[in-house]
PDB file of C-alpha atoms in Angstrom:
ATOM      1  CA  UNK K   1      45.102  26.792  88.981  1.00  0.00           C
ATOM      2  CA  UNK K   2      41.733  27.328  89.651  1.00  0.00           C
ATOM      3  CA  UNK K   3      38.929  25.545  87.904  1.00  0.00           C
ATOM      4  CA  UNK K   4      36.100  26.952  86.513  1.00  0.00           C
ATOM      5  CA  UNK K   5      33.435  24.224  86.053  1.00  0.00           C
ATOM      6  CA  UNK K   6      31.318  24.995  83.075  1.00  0.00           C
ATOM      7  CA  UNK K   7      27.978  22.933  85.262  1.00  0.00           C
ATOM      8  CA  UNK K   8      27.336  21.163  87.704  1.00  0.00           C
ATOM      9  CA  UNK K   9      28.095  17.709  85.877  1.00  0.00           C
ATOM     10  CA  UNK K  10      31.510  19.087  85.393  1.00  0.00           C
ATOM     11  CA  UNK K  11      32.079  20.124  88.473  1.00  0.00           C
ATOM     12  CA  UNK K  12      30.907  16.732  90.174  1.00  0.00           C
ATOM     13  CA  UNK K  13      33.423  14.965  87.725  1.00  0.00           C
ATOM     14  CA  UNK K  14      36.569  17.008  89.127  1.00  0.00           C
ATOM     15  CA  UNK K  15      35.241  16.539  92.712  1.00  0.00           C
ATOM     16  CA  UNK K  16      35.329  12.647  91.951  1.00  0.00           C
ATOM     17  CA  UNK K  17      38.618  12.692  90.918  1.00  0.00           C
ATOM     18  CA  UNK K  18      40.101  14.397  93.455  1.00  0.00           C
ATOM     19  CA  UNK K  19      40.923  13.390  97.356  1.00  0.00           C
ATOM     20  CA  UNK K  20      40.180  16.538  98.601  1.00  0.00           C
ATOM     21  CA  UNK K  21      38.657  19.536  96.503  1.00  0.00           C
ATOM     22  CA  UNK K  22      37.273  23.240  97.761  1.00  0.00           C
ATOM     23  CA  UNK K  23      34.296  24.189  96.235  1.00  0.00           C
ATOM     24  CA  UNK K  24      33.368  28.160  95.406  1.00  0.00           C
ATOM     25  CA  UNK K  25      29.716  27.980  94.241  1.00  0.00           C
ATOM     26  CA  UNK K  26      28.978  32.322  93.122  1.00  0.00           C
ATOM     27  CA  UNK K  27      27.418  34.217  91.228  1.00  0.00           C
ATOM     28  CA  UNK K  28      29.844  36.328  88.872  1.00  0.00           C
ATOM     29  CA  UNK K  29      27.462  38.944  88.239  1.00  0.00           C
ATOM     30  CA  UNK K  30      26.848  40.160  91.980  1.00  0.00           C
ATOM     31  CA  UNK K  31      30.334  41.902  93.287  1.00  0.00           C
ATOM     32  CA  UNK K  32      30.297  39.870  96.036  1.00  0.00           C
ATOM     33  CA  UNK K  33      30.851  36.948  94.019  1.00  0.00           C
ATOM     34  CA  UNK K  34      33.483  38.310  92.068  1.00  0.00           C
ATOM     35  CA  UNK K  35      35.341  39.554  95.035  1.00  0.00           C
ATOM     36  CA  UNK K  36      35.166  35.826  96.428  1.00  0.00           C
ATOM     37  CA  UNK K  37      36.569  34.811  93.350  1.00  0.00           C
ATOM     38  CA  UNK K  38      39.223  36.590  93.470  1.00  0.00           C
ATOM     39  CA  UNK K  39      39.757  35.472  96.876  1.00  0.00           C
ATOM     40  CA  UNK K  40      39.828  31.791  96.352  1.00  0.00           C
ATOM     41  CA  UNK K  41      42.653  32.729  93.122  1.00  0.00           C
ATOM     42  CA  UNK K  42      44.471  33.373  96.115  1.00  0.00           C
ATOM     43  CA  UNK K  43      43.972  31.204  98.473  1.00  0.00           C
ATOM     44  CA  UNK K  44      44.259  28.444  95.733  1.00  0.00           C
ATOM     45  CA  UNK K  45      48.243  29.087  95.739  1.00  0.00           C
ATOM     46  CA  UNK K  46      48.370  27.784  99.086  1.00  0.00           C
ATOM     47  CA  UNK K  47      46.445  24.639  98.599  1.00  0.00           C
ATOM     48  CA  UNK K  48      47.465  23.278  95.303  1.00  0.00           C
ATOM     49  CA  UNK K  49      47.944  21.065  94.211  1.00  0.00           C
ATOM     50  CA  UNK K  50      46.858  18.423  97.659  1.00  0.00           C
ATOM     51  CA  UNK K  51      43.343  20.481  97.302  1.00  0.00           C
ATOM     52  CA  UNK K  52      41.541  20.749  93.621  1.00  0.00           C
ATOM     53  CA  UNK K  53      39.962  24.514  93.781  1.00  0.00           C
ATOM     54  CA  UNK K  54      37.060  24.671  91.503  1.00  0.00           C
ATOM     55  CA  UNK K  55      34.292  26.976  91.520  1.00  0.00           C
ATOM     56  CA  UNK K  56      31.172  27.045  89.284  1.00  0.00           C
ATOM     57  CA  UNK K  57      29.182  30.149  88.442  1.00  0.00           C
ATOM     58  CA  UNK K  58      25.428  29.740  88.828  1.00  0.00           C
ATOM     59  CA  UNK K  59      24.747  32.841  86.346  1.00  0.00           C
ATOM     60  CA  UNK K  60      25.956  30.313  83.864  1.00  0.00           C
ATOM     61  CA  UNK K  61      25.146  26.666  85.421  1.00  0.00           C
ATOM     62  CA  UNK K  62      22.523  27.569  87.721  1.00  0.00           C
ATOM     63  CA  UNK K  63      22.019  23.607  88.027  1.00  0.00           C
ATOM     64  CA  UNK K  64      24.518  24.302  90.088  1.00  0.00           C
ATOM     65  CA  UNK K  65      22.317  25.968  92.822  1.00  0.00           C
ATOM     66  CA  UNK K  66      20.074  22.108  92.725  1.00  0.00           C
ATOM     67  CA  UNK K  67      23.146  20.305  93.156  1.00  0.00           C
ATOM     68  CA  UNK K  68      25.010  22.393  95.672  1.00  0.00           C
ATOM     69  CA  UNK K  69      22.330  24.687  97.875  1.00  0.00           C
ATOM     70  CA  UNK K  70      20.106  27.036  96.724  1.00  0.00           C
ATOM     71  CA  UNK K  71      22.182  29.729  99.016  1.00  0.00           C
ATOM     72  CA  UNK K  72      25.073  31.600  97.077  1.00  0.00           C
ATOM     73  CA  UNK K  73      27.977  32.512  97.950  1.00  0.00           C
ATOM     74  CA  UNK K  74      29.094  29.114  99.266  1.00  0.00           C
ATOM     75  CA  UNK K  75      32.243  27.194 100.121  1.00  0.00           C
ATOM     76  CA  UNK K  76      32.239  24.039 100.335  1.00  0.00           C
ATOM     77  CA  UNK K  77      34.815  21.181 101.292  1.00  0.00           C
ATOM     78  CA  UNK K  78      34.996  17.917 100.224  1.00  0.00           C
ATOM     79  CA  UNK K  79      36.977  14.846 101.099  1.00  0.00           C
ATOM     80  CA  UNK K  80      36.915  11.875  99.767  1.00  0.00           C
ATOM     81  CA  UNK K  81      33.778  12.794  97.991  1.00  0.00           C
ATOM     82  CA  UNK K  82      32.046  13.936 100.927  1.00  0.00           C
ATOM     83  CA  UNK K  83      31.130  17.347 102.509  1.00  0.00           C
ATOM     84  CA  UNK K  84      32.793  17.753 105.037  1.00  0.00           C
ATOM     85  CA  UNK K  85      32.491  21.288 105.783  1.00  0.00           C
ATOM     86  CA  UNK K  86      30.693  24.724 104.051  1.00  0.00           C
ATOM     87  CA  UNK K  87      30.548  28.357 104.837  1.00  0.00           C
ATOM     88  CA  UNK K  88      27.674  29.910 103.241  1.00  0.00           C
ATOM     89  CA  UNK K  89      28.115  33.359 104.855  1.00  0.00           C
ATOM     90  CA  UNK K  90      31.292  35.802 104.928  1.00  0.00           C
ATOM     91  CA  UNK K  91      32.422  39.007 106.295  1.00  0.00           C
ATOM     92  CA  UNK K  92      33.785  40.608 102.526  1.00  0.00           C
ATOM     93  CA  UNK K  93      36.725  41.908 104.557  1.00  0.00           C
ATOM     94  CA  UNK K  94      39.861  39.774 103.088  1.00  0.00           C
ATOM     95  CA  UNK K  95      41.785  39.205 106.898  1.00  0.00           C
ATOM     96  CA  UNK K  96      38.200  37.944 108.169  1.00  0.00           C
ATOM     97  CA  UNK K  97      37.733  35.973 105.155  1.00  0.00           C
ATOM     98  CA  UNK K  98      40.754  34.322 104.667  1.00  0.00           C
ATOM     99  CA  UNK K  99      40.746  33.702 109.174  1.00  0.00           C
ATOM    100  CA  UNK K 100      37.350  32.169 108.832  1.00  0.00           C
ATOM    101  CA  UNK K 101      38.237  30.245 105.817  1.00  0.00           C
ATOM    102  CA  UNK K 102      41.427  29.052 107.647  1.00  0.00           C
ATOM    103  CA  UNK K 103      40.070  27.839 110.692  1.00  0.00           C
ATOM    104  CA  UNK K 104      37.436  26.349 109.179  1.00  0.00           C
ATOM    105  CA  UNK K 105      39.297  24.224 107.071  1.00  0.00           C
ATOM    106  CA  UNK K 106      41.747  23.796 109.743  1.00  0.00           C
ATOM    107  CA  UNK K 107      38.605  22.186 111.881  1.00  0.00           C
ATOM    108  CA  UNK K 108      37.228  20.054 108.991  1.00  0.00           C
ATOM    109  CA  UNK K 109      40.480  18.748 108.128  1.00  0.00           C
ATOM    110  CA  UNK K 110      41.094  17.624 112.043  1.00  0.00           C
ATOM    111  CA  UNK K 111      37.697  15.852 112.178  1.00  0.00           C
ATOM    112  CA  UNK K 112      38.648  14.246 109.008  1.00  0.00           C
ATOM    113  CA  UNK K 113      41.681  12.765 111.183  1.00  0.00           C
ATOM    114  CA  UNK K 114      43.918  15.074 109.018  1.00  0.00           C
ATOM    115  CA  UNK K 115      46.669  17.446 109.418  1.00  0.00           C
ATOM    116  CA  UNK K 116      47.607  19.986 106.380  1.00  0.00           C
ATOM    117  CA  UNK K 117      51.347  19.192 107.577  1.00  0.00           C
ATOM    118  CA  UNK K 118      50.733  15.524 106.803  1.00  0.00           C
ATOM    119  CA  UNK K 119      48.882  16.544 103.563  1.00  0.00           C
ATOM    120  CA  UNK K 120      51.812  18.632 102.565  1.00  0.00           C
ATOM    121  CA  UNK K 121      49.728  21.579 102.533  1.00  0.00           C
ATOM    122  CA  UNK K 122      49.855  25.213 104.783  1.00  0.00           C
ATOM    123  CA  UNK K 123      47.365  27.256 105.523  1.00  0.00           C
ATOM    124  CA  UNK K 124      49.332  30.223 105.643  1.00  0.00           C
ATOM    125  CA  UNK K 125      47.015  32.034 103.672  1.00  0.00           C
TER     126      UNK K 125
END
């Protein structure tokens, strides 16, 4: 299940809790936001529950844009609290998406000294 943080102080509090989380920050009103979202519902199948998948809409909390970037559309990964990896542009072709997305988790997750098969996770998205 996908969160939807209601602001930015929510969505801090579920990326405290959680070891690692993936973080949609959009804009619901622009259609490239709403096609994202709709992306991550998707991707989140393959990640949860190891990853918490939140997003937070800045046409609602646009604290969110202080607290995260000022850029929008972005996707950001955190472990252990930390960034550890963002993509801030994207091709809004789902195959390209969903490749990019992969390998750049894929990366992140390595540098972390990770691998999804240890987390109990696939990336077969």
């Amino acid at each position: 299940m996908v969160y939807e943080a209601g602001s930015a102080e929510e969505a801090r509090e579920l990326l405290r809790r959680a070891r690692l989380a993936l973080l949609l920050v959009y804009d619901s009103a622009a259609p490239q936001g709403r096609y994202l979202a709709g992306l991550l519902d998707d991707i989140a199948w393959w990640l949860e529950p190891v990853f918490a998948v939140i997003r937070v809409d800045v046409s609602r909390a646009p604290e969110a844009l202080r607290e995260f970037g000022e850029s929008h559309p972005r996707l950001i990964l955190f472990f252990e609290g930390q960034r550890v990896w963002e993509q801030i542009g994207f091709f809004y072709n789902s195959p390209s998406d969903r490749a990019a997305i992969r390998r750049g988790l894929l990366n992140a997750l390595r540098r972390a000294g990770l691998k999804p098969s240890s987390l109990g996770v696939r990336l077969g998205f």
